[in-house]
């Protein structure tokens, strides 16, 4: 049987420490909450009471339960107060020497059978444990912020942590209503090892002026369903904390260049731009500690007039293609009031596209999202054709044919001959260089990428991809069209993966490498990212949905363009594709979908 923890200690009452105190006290466990000084103790007490008062105000905690919770907490200055606790969790800043000093003192103060735990998110639990005479009783218990809300706890065992200690802590997590994943002591554990490479890459994009902070964040929120964009998340975490985590992971994790902190992070930390807590980071906040973003000198003008500034008038749109993406784009434009010319490779395909669009519009009516009159009006705006010549008088052409460069180049060469001057020619490619397509025409200034996400009628994001030859007028037109469609258009350069895929797929690839190294299971890695980071899907769930072959092709393109060793596709991903395990579409990928 697991041991019963009746009294625990928490060292450090910052945001995380106070949150951990609340978690234990909410679950009927007495807590000795310790700080270094009376002032720090009062700040910790204020953090705890503020959190519980907000819970009461939101109806998530009864006033009587809040009072009972607070009565279980004994606030004390100094580690001596922890002499009788069964377990102590340290939640002080991420500095190894500081944690080692605290653990050496805890080893002296605490009773011999007490478990000593660290909430570190990046440092070596093993190196912390050797500061004590009881390393077999030292373990990592990594809560996620905010601790009262986030369900995940990473239980980190060292090579000498007792199996009984691990079992006792796992049982405790269950008692606290948390989902635990038990892992070995490795830099970044699961969540941070996957999260911070992605965050660092996003900062690199911003530093290189590839896209604005707003567009990078909007792309990942709207394109991937993430709760926060990467730069806003960096501000929440704190740039100083992020720098320490990245630096530690770089030094401890094999010196992967993708974990080497982007120079801009260190510059911002040095300048005191730490994020929300200092009132300014990548964004500017109402005041230090406030989550409210206020306009600054980098904030774009978001008015409709500003979006349309310099844009050409678009009334009639041609869509070339007959696949899922083409049919979705046809529906989007028709519902938005544009006259649409749909061009396919024959009457049979046109009839099929018509039925698909009609079925989708009918579903909108059934769900109450569209009136019958609006459906009929949308269908009435679509002209069906099997010849490109019918695009002679359109204002915009959107190409959505197969992802083969030779096919797209041949199509754009034909469009160049057929379309009138000034027409914007757009490709929906998600992986090919837009400039290669543009140079198949005599009007590369009029060519732009419009990367819709699937399903196009539902997904709110469009990546507007400008090449080095795309004119400002063409980009402005593309942005104005996105706005007229009710989509968020994010502008980026013509680089492999654009914003979303360039940030998403290396993270997925890292997850495969983690599984390949037998560090954790696919289930635990998925749990870690969903419960610890708030992702809508775990990486292996997402890979099976996207298709392992598609994912491998995108990762190969990223690697070929950037030549970054860390972007090399994971061998396990290549082996699964070779074996025909492509994900849900083949019945098996990282999981067996035939049994579900």
Tab-separated table of N, CA, C and O in Angstrom, residues 417-461:
chain	number	residue	atom	x	y	z
A	417	UNK	N	-1.139	33.197	-70.055
A	417	UNK	CA	-1.574	33.497	-71.422
A	417	UNK	C	-3.052	33.864	-71.483
A	417	UNK	O	-3.464	34.693	-72.289
A	418	UNK	N	-3.863	33.250	-70.613
A	418	UNK	CA	-5.321	33.395	-70.703
A	418	UNK	C	-5.836	34.617	-69.948
A	418	UNK	O	-6.713	35.345	-70.444
A	419	UNK	N	-5.325	34.853	-68.746
A	419	UNK	CA	-5.907	35.863	-67.855
A	419	UNK	C	-5.539	37.285	-68.276
A	419	UNK	O	-4.450	37.541	-68.809
A	420	UNK	N	-6.439	38.201	-68.007
A	420	UNK	CA	-6.210	39.602	-68.352
A	420	UNK	C	-5.118	40.198	-67.464
A	420	UNK	O	-4.827	39.664	-66.389
A	421	UNK	N	-4.496	41.289	-67.858
A	421	UNK	CA	-3.464	41.934	-67.032
A	421	UNK	C	-4.043	42.373	-65.680
A	421	UNK	O	-5.210	42.748	-65.586
A	422	UNK	N	-3.220	42.296	-64.647
A	422	UNK	CA	-3.631	42.757	-63.322
A	422	UNK	C	-4.326	41.716	-62.480
A	422	UNK	O	-4.665	41.981	-61.321
A	423	UNK	N	-4.567	40.526	-63.051
A	423	UNK	CA	-5.211	39.458	-62.276
A	423	UNK	C	-4.227	38.912	-61.250
A	423	UNK	O	-3.053	38.696	-61.546
A	424	UNK	N	-4.711	38.702	-60.021
A	424	UNK	CA	-3.872	38.067	-58.994
A	424	UNK	C	-3.951	36.560	-59.178
A	424	UNK	O	-5.053	35.981	-59.228
A	425	UNK	N	-2.798	35.930	-59.308
A	425	UNK	CA	-2.723	34.481	-59.476
A	425	UNK	C	-2.211	33.881	-58.172
A	425	UNK	O	-1.096	34.185	-57.728
A	426	UNK	N	-3.022	33.039	-57.532
A	426	UNK	CA	-2.683	32.502	-56.209
A	426	UNK	C	-2.588	30.987	-56.240
A	426	UNK	O	-3.401	30.312	-56.877
A	427	UNK	N	-1.602	30.463	-55.532
A	427	UNK	CA	-1.461	29.024	-55.372
A	427	UNK	C	-1.750	28.657	-53.922
A	427	UNK	O	-1.372	29.395	-53.003
A	428	UNK	N	-2.412	27.516	-53.735
A	428	UNK	CA	-2.711	27.054	-52.368
A	428	UNK	C	-1.661	26.076	-51.848
A	428	UNK	O	-1.889	25.411	-50.840
A	429	UNK	N	-0.526	25.990	-52.510
A	429	UNK	CA	0.490	25.032	-52.072
A	429	UNK	C	0.796	25.177	-50.579
A	429	UNK	O	0.796	26.281	-50.040
A	430	UNK	N	1.052	24.036	-49.949
A	430	UNK	CA	1.420	24.050	-48.532
A	430	UNK	C	2.898	23.723	-48.335
A	430	UNK	O	3.398	23.802	-47.218
A	431	UNK	N	3.588	23.371	-49.426
A	431	UNK	CA	4.974	22.929	-49.246
A	431	UNK	C	5.924	23.341	-50.364
A	431	UNK	O	7.135	23.384	-50.153
A	432	UNK	N	5.397	23.650	-51.543
A	432	UNK	CA	6.274	23.966	-52.671
A	432	UNK	C	6.662	25.445	-52.666
A	432	UNK	O	5.929	26.276	-52.157
A	433	UNK	N	7.817	25.793	-53.259
A	433	UNK	CA	8.223	27.205	-53.329
A	433	UNK	C	7.302	27.985	-54.255
A	433	UNK	O	7.150	27.650	-55.435
A	434	UNK	N	6.692	29.032	-53.758
A	434	UNK	CA	5.783	29.849	-54.557
A	434	UNK	C	6.538	30.545	-55.692
A	434	UNK	O	6.004	30.715	-56.788
A	435	UNK	N	7.795	30.900	-55.441
A	435	UNK	CA	8.573	31.608	-56.465
A	435	UNK	C	8.771	30.748	-57.711
A	435	UNK	O	8.782	31.256	-58.835
A	436	UNK	N	8.892	29.422	-57.545
A	436	UNK	CA	9.043	28.535	-58.697
A	436	UNK	C	7.797	28.580	-59.575
A	436	UNK	O	7.877	28.542	-60.808
A	437	UNK	N	6.636	28.648	-58.925
A	437	UNK	CA	5.376	28.746	-59.663
A	437	UNK	C	5.277	30.116	-60.342
A	437	UNK	O	4.900	30.232	-61.509
A	438	UNK	N	5.652	31.159	-59.602
A	438	UNK	CA	5.559	32.528	-60.130
A	438	UNK	C	6.417	32.719	-61.369
A	438	UNK	O	6.015	33.399	-62.328
A	439	UNK	N	7.590	32.116	-61.372
A	439	UNK	CA	8.523	32.326	-62.479
A	439	UNK	C	8.143	31.543	-63.729
A	439	UNK	O	8.789	31.670	-64.766
A	440	UNK	N	7.078	30.741	-63.616
A	440	UNK	CA	6.544	30.088	-64.825
A	440	UNK	C	5.688	31.062	-65.617
A	440	UNK	O	5.231	30.746	-66.719
A	441	UNK	N	5.473	32.250	-65.055
A	441	UNK	CA	4.670	33.282	-65.726
A	441	UNK	C	5.554	34.465	-66.109
A	441	UNK	O	6.708	34.561	-65.687
A	442	UNK	N	4.980	35.375	-66.871
A	442	UNK	CA	5.663	36.622	-67.212
A	442	UNK	C	5.228	37.750	-66.266
A	442	UNK	O	5.553	38.906	-66.483
A	443	UNK	N	4.507	37.381	-65.216
A	443	UNK	CA	3.994	38.389	-64.274
A	443	UNK	C	4.182	37.941	-62.820
A	443	UNK	O	3.219	37.861	-62.065
A	444	UNK	N	5.422	37.641	-62.416
A	444	UNK	CA	5.654	37.132	-61.055
A	444	UNK	C	5.204	38.107	-59.954
A	444	UNK	O	4.918	37.678	-58.835
A	445	UNK	N	5.117	39.392	-60.280
A	445	UNK	CA	4.673	40.365	-59.270
A	445	UNK	C	3.218	40.141	-58.882
A	445	UNK	O	2.783	40.565	-57.803
A	446	UNK	N	2.450	39.456	-59.760
A	446	UNK	CA	1.025	39.224	-59.500
A	446	UNK	C	0.751	37.870	-58.838
A	446	UNK	O	-0.416	37.514	-58.626
A	447	UNK	N	1.810	37.125	-58.534
A	447	UNK	CA	1.640	35.769	-57.992
A	447	UNK	C	1.876	35.780	-56.486
A	447	UNK	O	2.837	36.376	-55.986
A	448	UNK	N	0.998	35.096	-55.763
A	448	UNK	CA	1.080	35.041	-54.303
A	448	UNK	C	0.598	33.666	-53.845
A	448	UNK	O	-0.128	32.973	-54.574
A	449	UNK	N	0.996	33.271	-52.663
A	449	UNK	CA	0.466	32.045	-52.072
A	449	UNK	C	-0.732	32.371	-51.200
A	449	UNK	O	-0.709	33.338	-50.437
A	450	UNK	N	-1.804	31.594	-51.327
A	450	UNK	CA	-2.955	31.684	-50.421
A	450	UNK	C	-3.174	30.285	-49.853
A	450	UNK	O	-3.880	29.465	-50.447
A	451	UNK	N	-2.527	30.017	-48.724
A	451	UNK	CA	-2.589	28.674	-48.158
A	451	UNK	C	-3.764	28.562	-47.191
A	451	UNK	O	-3.693	28.963	-46.040
A	452	UNK	N	-4.877	28.020	-47.714
A	452	UNK	CA	-6.030	27.741	-46.878
A	452	UNK	C	-5.764	26.466	-46.080
A	452	UNK	O	-4.973	25.614	-46.482
A	453	UNK	N	-6.451	26.327	-44.961
A	453	UNK	CA	-6.319	25.128	-44.141
A	453	UNK	C	-7.593	24.290	-44.262
A	453	UNK	O	-8.679	24.821	-44.465
A	454	UNK	N	-7.444	23.016	-44.139
A	454	UNK	CA	-8.530	22.071	-44.369
A	454	UNK	C	-9.274	21.748	-43.067
A	454	UNK	O	-8.626	21.454	-42.066
A	455	UNK	N	-10.614	21.787	-43.078
A	455	UNK	CA	-11.522	22.145	-44.166
A	455	UNK	C	-11.661	23.662	-44.315
A	455	UNK	O	-11.891	24.362	-43.320
A	456	UNK	N	-11.544	24.132	-45.536
A	456	UNK	CA	-11.509	25.576	-45.805
A	456	UNK	C	-12.741	26.335	-45.303
A	456	UNK	O	-12.602	27.449	-44.812
A	457	UNK	N	-13.959	25.764	-45.394
A	457	UNK	CA	-15.114	26.524	-44.886
A	457	UNK	C	-15.085	26.727	-43.373
A	457	UNK	O	-15.743	27.632	-42.861
A	458	UNK	N	-14.338	25.895	-42.665
A	458	UNK	CA	-14.317	25.939	-41.191
A	458	UNK	C	-13.091	26.653	-40.648
A	458	UNK	O	-13.193	27.490	-39.739
A	459	UNK	N	-11.931	26.342	-41.186
A	459	UNK	CA	-10.682	26.862	-40.623
A	459	UNK	C	-10.547	28.364	-40.892
A	459	UNK	O	-10.687	28.812	-42.033
A	460	UNK	N	-10.267	29.157	-39.857
A	460	UNK	CA	-10.280	30.613	-40.007
A	460	UNK	C	-8.989	31.229	-40.536
A	460	UNK	O	-8.922	32.425	-40.767
A	461	UNK	N	-7.944	30.404	-40.737
A	461	UNK	CA	-6.633	30.939	-41.094
A	461	UNK	C	-6.316	30.780	-42.575
A	461	UNK	O	-6.646	29.764	-43.193
